[in-house]
GROMACS .gro file of C-alpha atoms in nm:
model
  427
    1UNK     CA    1   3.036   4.119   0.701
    2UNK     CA    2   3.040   3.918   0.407
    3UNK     CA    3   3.218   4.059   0.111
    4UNK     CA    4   3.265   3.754  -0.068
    5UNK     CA    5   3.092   3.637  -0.377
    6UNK     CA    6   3.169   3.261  -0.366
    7UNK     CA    7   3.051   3.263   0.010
    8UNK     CA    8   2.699   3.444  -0.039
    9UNK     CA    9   2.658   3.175  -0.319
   10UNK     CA   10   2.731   2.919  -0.050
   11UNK     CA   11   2.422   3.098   0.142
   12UNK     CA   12   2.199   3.085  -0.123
   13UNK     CA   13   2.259   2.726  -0.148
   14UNK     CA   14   2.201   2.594   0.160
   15UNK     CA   15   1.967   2.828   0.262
   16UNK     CA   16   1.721   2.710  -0.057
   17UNK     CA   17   1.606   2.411   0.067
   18UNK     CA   18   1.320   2.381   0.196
   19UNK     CA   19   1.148   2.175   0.484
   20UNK     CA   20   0.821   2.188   0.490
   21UNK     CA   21   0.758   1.859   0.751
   22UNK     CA   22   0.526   2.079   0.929
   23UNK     CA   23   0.289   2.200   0.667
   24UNK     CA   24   0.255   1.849   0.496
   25UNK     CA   25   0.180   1.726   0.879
   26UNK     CA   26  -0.102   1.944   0.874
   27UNK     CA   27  -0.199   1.882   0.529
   28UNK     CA   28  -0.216   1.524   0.584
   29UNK     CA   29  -0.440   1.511   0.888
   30UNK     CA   30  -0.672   1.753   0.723
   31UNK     CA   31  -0.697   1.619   0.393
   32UNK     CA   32  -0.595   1.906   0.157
   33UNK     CA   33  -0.659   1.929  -0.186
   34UNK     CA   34  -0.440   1.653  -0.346
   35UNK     CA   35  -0.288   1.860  -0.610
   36UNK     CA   36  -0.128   2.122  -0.359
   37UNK     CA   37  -0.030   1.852  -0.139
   38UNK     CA   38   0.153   1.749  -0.459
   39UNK     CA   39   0.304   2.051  -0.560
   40UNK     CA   40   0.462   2.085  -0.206
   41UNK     CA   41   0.572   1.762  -0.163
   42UNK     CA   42   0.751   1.739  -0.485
   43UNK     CA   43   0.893   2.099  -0.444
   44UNK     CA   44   1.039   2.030  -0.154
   45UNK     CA   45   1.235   1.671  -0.272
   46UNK     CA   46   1.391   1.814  -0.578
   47UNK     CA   47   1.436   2.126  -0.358
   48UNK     CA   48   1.661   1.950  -0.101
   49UNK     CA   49   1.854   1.736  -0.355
   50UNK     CA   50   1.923   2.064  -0.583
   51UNK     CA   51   2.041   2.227  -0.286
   52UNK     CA   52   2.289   1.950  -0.206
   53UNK     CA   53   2.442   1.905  -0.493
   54UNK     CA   54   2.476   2.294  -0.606
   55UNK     CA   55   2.645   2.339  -0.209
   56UNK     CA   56   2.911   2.136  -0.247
   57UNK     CA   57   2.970   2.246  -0.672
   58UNK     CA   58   2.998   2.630  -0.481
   59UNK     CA   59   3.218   2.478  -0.228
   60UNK     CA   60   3.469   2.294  -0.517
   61UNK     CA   61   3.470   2.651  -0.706
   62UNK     CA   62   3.869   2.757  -0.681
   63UNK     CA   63   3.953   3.018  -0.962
   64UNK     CA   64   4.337   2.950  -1.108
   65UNK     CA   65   4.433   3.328  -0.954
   66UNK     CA   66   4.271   3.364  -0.619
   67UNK     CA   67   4.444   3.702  -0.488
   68UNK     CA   68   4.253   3.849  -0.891
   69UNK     CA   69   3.953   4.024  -0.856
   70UNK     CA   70   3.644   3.856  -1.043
   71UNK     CA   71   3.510   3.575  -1.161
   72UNK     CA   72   3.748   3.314  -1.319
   73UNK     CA   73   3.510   3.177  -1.570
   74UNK     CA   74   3.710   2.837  -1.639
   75UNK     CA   75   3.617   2.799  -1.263
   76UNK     CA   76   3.280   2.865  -1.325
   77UNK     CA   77   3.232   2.634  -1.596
   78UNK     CA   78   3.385   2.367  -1.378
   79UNK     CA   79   3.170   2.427  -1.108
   80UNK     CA   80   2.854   2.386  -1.342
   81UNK     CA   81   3.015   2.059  -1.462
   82UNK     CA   82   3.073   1.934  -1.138
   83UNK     CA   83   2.731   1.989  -1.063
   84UNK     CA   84   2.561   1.824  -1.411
   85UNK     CA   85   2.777   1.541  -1.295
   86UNK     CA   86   2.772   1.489  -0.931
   87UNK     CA   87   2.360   1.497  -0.983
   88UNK     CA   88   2.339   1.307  -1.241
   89UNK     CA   89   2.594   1.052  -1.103
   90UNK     CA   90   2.408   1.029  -0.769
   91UNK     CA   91   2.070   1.024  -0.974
   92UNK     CA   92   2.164   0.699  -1.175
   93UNK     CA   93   2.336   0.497  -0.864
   94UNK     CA   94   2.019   0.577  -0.671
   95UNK     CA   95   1.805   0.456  -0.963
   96UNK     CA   96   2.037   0.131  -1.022
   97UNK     CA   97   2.042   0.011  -0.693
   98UNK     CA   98   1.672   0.042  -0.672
   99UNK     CA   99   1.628  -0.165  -0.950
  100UNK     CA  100   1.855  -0.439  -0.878
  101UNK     CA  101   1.694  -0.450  -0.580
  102UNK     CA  102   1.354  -0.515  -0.744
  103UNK     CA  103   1.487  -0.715  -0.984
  104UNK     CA  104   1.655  -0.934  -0.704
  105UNK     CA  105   1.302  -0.976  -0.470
  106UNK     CA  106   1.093  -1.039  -0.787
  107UNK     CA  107   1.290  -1.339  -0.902
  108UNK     CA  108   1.390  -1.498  -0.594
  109UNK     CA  109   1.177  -1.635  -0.359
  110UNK     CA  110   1.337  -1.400  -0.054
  111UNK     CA  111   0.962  -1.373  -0.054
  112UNK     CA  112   0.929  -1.663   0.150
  113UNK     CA  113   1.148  -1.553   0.468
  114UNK     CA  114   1.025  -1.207   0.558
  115UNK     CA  115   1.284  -1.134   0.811
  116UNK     CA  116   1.595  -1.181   0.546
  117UNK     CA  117   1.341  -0.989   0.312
  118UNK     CA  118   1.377  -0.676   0.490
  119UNK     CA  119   1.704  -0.690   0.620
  120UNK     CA  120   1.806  -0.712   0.217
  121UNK     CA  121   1.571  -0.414   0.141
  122UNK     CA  122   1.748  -0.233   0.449
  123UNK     CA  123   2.098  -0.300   0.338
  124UNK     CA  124   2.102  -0.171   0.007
  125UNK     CA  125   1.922   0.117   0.085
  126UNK     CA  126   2.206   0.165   0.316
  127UNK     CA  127   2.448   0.075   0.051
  128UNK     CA  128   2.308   0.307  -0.180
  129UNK     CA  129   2.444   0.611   0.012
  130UNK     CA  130   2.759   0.449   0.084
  131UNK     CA  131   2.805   0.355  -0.309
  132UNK     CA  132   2.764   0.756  -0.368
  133UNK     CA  133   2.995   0.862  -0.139
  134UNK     CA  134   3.256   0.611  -0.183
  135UNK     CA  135   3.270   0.768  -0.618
  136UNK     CA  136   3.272   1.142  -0.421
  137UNK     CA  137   2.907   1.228  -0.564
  138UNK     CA  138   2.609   1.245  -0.278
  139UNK     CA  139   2.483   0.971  -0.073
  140UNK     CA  140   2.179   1.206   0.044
  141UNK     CA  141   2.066   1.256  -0.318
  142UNK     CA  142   2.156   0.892  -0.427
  143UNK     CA  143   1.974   0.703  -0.155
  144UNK     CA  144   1.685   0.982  -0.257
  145UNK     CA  145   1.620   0.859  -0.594
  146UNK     CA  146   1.672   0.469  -0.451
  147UNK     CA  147   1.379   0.522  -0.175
  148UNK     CA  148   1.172   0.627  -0.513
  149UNK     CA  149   1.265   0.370  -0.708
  150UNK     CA  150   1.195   0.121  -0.470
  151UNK     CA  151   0.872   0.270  -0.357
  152UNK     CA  152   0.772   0.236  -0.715
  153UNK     CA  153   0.956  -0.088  -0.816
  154UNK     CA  154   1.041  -0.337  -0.518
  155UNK     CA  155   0.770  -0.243  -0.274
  156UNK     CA  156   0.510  -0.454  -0.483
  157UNK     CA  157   0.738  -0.743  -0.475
  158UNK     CA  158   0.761  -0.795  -0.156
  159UNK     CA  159   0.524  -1.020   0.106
  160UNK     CA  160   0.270  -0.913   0.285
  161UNK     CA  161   0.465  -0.932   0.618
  162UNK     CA  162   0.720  -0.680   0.493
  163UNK     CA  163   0.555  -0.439   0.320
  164UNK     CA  164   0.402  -0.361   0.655
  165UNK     CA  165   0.710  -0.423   0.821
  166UNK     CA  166   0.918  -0.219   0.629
  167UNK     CA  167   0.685   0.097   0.622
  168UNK     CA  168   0.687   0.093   1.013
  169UNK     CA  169   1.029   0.068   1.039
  170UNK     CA  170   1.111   0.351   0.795
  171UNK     CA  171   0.836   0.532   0.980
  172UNK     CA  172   0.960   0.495   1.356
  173UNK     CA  173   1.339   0.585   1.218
  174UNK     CA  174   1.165   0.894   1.007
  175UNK     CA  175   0.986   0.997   1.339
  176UNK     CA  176   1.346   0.954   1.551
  177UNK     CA  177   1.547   1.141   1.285
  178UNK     CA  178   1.310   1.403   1.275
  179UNK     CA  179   1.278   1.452   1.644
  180UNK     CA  180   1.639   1.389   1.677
  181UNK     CA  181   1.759   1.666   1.404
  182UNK     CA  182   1.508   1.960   1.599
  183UNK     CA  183   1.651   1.853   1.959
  184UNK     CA  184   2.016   1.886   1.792
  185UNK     CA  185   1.941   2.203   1.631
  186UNK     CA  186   1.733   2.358   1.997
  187UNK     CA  187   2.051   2.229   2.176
  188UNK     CA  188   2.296   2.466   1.936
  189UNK     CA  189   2.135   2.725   1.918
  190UNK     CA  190   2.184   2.784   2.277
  191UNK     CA  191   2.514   2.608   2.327
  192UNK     CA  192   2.701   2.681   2.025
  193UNK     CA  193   2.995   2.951   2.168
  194UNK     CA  194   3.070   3.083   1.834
  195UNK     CA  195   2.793   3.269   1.741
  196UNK     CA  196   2.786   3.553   1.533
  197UNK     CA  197   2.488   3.797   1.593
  198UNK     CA  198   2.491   4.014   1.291
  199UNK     CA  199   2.117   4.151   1.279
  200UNK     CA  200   2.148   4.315   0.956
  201UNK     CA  201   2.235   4.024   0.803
  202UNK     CA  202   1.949   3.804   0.937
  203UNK     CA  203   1.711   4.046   0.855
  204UNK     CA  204   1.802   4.090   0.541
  205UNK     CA  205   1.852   3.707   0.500
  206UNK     CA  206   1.447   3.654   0.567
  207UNK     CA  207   1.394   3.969   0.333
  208UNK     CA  208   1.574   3.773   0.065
  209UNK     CA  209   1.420   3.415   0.092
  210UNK     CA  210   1.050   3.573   0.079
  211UNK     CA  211   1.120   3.761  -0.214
  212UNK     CA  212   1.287   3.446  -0.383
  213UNK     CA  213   1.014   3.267  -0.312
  214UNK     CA  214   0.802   3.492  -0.493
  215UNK     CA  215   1.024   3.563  -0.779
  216UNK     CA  216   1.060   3.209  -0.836
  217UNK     CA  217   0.683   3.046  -0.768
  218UNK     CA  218   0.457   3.353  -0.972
  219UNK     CA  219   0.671   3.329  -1.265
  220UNK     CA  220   0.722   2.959  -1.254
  221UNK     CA  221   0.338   2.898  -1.192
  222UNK     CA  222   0.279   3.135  -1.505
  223UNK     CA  223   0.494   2.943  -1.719
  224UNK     CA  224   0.305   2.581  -1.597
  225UNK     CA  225  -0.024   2.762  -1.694
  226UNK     CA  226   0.051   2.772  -2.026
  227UNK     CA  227  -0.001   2.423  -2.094
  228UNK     CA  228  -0.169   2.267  -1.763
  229UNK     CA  229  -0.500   2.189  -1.803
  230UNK     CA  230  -0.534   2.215  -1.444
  231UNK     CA  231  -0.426   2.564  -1.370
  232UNK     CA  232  -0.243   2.652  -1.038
  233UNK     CA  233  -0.511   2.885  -0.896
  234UNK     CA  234  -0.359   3.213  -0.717
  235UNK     CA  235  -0.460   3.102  -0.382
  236UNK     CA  236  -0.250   2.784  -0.400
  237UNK     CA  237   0.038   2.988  -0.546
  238UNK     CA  238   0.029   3.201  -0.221
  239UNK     CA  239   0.027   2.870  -0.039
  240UNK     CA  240   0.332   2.748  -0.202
  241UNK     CA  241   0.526   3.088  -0.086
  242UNK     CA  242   0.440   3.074   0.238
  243UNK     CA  243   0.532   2.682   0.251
  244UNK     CA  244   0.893   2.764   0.219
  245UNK     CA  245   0.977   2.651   0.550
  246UNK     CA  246   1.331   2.598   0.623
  247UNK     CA  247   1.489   2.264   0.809
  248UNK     CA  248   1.724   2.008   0.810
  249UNK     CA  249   1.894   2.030   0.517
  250UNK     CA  250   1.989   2.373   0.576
  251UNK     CA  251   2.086   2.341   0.919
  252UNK     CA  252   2.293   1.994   0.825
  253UNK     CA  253   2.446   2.214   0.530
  254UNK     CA  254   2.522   2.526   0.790
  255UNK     CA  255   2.700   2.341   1.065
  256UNK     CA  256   2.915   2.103   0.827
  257UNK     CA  257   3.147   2.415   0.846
  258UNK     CA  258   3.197   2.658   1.124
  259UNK     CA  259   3.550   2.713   1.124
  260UNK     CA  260   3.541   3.102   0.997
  261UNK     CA  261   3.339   3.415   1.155
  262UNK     CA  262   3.162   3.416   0.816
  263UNK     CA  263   3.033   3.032   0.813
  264UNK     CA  264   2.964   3.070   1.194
  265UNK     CA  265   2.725   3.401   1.101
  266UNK     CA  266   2.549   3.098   0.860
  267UNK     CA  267   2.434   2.899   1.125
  268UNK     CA  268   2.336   3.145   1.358
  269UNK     CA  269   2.136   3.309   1.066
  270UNK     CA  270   2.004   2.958   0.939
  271UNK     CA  271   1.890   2.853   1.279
  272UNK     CA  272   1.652   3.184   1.306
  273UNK     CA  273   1.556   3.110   0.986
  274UNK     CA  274   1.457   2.781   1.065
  275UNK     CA  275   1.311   2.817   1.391
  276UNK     CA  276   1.083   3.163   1.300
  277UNK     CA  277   0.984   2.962   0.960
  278UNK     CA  278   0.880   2.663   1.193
  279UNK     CA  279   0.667   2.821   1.479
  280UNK     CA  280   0.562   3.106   1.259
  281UNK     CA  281   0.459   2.969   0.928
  282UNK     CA  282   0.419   2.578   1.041
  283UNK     CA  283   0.176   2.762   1.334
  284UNK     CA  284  -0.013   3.016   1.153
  285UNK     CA  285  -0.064   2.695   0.847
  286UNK     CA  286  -0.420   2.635   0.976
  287UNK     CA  287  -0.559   2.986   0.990
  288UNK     CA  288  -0.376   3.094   0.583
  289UNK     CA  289  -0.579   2.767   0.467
  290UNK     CA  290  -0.875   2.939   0.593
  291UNK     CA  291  -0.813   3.305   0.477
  292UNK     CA  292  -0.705   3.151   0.138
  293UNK     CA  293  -1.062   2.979   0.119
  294UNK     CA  294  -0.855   2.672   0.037
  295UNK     CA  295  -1.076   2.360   0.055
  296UNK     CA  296  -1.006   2.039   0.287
  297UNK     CA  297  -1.147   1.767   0.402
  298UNK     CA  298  -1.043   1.625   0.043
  299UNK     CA  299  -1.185   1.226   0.036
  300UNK     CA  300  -0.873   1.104  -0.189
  301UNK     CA  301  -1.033   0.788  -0.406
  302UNK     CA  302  -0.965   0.442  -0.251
  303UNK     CA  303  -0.639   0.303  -0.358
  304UNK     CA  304  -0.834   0.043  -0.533
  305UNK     CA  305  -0.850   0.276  -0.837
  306UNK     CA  306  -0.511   0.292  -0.881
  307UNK     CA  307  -0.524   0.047  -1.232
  308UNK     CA  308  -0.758   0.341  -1.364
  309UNK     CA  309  -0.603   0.533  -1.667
  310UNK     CA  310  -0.723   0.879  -1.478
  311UNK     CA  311  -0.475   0.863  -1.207
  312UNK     CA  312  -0.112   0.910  -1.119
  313UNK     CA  313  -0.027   0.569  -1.176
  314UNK     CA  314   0.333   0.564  -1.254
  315UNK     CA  315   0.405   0.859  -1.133
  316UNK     CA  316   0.294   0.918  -0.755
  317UNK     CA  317   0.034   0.711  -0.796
  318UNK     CA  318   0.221   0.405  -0.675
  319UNK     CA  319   0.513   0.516  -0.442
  320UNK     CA  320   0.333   0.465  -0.149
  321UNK     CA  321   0.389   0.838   0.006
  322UNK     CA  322   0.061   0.929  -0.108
  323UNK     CA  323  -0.104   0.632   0.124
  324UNK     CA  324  -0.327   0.723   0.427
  325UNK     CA  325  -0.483   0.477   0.594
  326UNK     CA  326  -0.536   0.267   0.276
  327UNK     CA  327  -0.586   0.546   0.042
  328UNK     CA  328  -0.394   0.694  -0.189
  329UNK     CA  329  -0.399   1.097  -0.149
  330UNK     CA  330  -0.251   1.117  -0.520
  331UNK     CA  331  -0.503   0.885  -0.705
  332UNK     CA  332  -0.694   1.163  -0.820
  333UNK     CA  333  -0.387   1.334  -0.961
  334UNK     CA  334  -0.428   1.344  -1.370
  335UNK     CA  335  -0.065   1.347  -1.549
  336UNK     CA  336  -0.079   1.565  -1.864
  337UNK     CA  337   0.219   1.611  -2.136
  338UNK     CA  338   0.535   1.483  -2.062
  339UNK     CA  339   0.434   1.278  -1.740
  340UNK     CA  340   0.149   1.118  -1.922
  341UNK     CA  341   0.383   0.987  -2.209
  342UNK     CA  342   0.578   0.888  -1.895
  343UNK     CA  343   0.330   0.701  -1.703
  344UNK     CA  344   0.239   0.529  -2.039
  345UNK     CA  345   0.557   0.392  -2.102
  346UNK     CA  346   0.595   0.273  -1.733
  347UNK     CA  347   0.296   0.085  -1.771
  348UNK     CA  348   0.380  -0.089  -2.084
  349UNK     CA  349   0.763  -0.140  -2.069
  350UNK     CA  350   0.876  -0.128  -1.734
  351UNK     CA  351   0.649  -0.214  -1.497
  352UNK     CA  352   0.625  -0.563  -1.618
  353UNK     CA  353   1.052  -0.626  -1.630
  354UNK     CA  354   1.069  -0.509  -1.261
  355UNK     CA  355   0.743  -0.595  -1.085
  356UNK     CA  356   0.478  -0.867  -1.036
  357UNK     CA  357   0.267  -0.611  -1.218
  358UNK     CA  358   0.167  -0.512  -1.593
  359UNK     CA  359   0.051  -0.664  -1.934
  360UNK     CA  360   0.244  -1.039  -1.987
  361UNK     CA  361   0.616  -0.999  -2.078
  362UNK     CA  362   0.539  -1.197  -2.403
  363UNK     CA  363   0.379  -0.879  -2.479
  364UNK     CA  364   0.630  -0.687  -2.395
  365UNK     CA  365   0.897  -0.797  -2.578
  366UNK     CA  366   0.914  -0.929  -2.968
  367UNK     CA  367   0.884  -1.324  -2.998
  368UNK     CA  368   1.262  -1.278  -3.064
  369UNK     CA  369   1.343  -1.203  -2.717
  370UNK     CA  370   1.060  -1.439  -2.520
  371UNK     CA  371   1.365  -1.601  -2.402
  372UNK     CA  372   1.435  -1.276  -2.181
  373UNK     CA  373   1.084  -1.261  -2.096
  374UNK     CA  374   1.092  -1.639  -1.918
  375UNK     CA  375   1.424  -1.498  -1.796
  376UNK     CA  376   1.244  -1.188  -1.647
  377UNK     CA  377   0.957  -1.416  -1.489
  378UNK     CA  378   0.956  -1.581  -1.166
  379UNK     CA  379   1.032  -1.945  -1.176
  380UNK     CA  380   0.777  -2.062  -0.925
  381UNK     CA  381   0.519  -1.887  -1.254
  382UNK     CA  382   0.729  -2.069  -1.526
  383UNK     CA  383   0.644  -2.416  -1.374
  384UNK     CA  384   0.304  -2.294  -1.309
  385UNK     CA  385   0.283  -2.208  -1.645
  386UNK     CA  386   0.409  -2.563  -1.784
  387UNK     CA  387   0.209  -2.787  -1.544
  388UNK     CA  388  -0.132  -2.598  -1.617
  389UNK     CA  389  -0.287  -2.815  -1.824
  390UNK     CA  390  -0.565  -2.605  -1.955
  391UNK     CA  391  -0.442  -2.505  -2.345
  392UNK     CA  392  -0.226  -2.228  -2.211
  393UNK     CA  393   0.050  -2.099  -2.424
  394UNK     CA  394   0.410  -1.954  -2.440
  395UNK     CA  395   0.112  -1.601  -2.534
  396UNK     CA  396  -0.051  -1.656  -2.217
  397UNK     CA  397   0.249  -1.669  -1.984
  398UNK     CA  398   0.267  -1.338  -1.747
  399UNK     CA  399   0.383  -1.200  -1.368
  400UNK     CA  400   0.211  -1.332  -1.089
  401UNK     CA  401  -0.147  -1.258  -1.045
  402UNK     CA  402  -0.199  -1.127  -1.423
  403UNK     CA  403  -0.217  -1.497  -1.601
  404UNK     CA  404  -0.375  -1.439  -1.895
  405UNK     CA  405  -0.625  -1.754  -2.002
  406UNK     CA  406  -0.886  -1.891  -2.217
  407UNK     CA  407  -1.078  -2.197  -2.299
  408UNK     CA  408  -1.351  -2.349  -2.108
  409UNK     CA  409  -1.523  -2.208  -1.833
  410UNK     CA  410  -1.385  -2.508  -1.577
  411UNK     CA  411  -1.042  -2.409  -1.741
  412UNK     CA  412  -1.109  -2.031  -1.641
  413UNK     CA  413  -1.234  -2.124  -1.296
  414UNK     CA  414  -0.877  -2.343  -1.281
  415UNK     CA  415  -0.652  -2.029  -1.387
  416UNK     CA  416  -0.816  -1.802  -1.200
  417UNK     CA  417  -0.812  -1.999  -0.859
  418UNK     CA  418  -0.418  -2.028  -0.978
  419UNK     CA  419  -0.381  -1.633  -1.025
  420UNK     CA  420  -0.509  -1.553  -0.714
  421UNK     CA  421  -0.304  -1.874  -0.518
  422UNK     CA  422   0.015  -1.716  -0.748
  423UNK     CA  423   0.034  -1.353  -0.640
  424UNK     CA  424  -0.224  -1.234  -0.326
  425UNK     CA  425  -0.064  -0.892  -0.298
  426UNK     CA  426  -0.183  -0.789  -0.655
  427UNK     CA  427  -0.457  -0.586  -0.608
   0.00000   0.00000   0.00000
């Protein structure tokens, strides 16, 4: 059995994040509303990296008298430090490194040679996760927030050539690691020779992740309600319950340690978990879509629309994981409150310092700092910007492919052949 407080904790933990690769599959290829495609998606990133970081805080808990009964609440208050700090720590080296990155492919011309291009985009992804573990926080949850950043930032500052390039890549080593991670986890559950079959337990562990799914999404969803103008409707809150599917991340949590009866009773417990979650709910997505009278066949708007003010631009709008086929599942998505203030900001402030993207940087910053703006702007546009001839000012200098002009119509038929020459991935 397990009589110990610390290690049910440790259950909880790893057991809360969700997987749901199998639902979004199915979403995808049959075009589900955008907004619940949304809601899963994100609840399942900030799931996984929650889950990470409170697992190992659990873990680090070690009370100053462990033969005394209870809870040593210096302990606990360390344990809720250490995870404040390892998530925000991994949060901000994820974030950094994505913006150097950007920073680094918008004002060199790395541009040019497409192979070196994507080997640098490759290696400090890599070096992201190995940053995070080298200060003891979590490369998983660092190179997270990096792949975000850089789907946001750097992806619009690279070529042509690697922008495809890259996606594929990520996409055939997404495909392996996938495929890879379910043959692993088939291969222990029938090979593993520690086992512990405690059927009490398991039961009782899917009685417990249902009803925290439903404890946590109705309440949650009534809380959003008040101040979405988009309300979650019931039948996509029933959809988000029954899209807790559990999957890697547990099972890469479980086996980490299996060197007691009560962590080997984890994995046994987390691989029935994740295998009845998989075939039952992953199979059985198809026919709750149609008892839920949940619409699909969604046409998302062409990505085109993404410069629109009624979209998600700043938010998912532009990361890329919302593209199929050319169009962008999230560009329908309106962001209200907070996120709108958000996206607003993006737009304005930092957009334009990081990408080839957004209003002129002489905009952006005060005529007391233009000197950081010609700093912050491609050379290859500076001499542009010098040698064009055509009345253009310090006012009109900008990014690539945003050249702001006037004068003359010949002069506007000169700048705009030039902003088109200057930046062809701008769309």
């Amino acid at each position: 059995g397990v009589d110990n407080l610390v290690e049910c904790l440790i259950f909880g933990a790893l057991i809360s994040a969700t997987d749901p690769v199998t639902i979004l599959a199915i979403f995808h290829d049959l075009n589900v509303d955008v907004d619940l495609f949304a809601m899963v998606f994100g609840e399942s990133v900030l799931n996984d990296a929650v889950a990470i970081v409170l697992y190992r805080s659990i873990s680090l808990y070690s009370p100053a008298n462990e033969a005394a009964a209870g809870i040593d609440a210096a302990a606990v208050f360390k344990s809720i430090g250490l995870f404040v700090g390892i998530f925000v720590g991994s949060f901000l080296i994820g974030v950094v490194m994505g913006l150097i990155t950007a920073l680094f492919t918008k004002l060199t011309r790395i541009r040019d040679f497409p192979m070196l291009e994507n080997g640098f985009f490759c290696v400090m992804s890599y070096a992201t996760f190995l940053l995070a573990e080298a200060f003891e926080l979590t490369g998983i949850v660092a190179i997270l927030f990096c792949g975000i950043t850089q789907a946001h930032y750097t992806f619009f500052n690279l070529s042509e050539e690697s922008k495809r390039t890259t996606k594929e890549f990520f996409g055939i080593l997404n495909f392996l690691a996938e495929n890879f991670v379910f043959i692993y986890m088939g291969l222990a559950l029938f090979t593993f020779r520690y086992h512990q079959w405690c059927w009490g337990f398991i039961a009782w562990a899917f009685v417990a992740i249902t009803a925290g799914r439903i404890l946590n999404i109705l309440p949650l969803s009534f809380i959003a309600n008040l101040k979405r103008k988009n309300k979650i409707s019931p039948k996509f809150q029933k959809m988000l319950i029954f899209s807790g599917l559990r999957g890697a991340i547990a099972f890469a949590l479980a086996i980490r340690n299996t060197s007691s009866e009560v962590r080997q009773l984890f994995l046994t417990t987390t691989l029935m978990i994740v295998f009845v979650t998989v075939f039952f709910n992953g199979g059985a997505t198809c026919m709750v879509l149609e008892k839920l009278k949940i619409e699909v066949g969604v046409k998302p708007e062409p990505d085109a629309d993404m410069d629109t003010d009624n979209n998600a631009e700043g938010f998912l709008g532009d990361t890329e994981c919302g593209l199929v086929d050319g169009v962008n599942r999230f560009s329908q998505y309106t962001p209200t409150g907070a996120i709108r203030v958000w996206t607003n900001f993006d737009r304005k402030f930092i957009r334009p310092i990081f990408t080839n993207r957004g209003p002129p940087l002489t905009e952006v910053f005060s005529h007391r700092f233009h000197w950081l703006a010609r700093a912050l702007t491609p050379t290859k546009i500076v001499e542009q910007d010098q040698g064009l001839g055509c009345g253009s000012s310090e006012e009109d200098l900008n990014t690539p492919g945003r050249l702001s002009f006037s004068g003359t119509d010949e002069d506007t038929s000169k700048v705009a052949t030039l902003q088109l020459e200057s930046n062809p991935f701008d769309t």
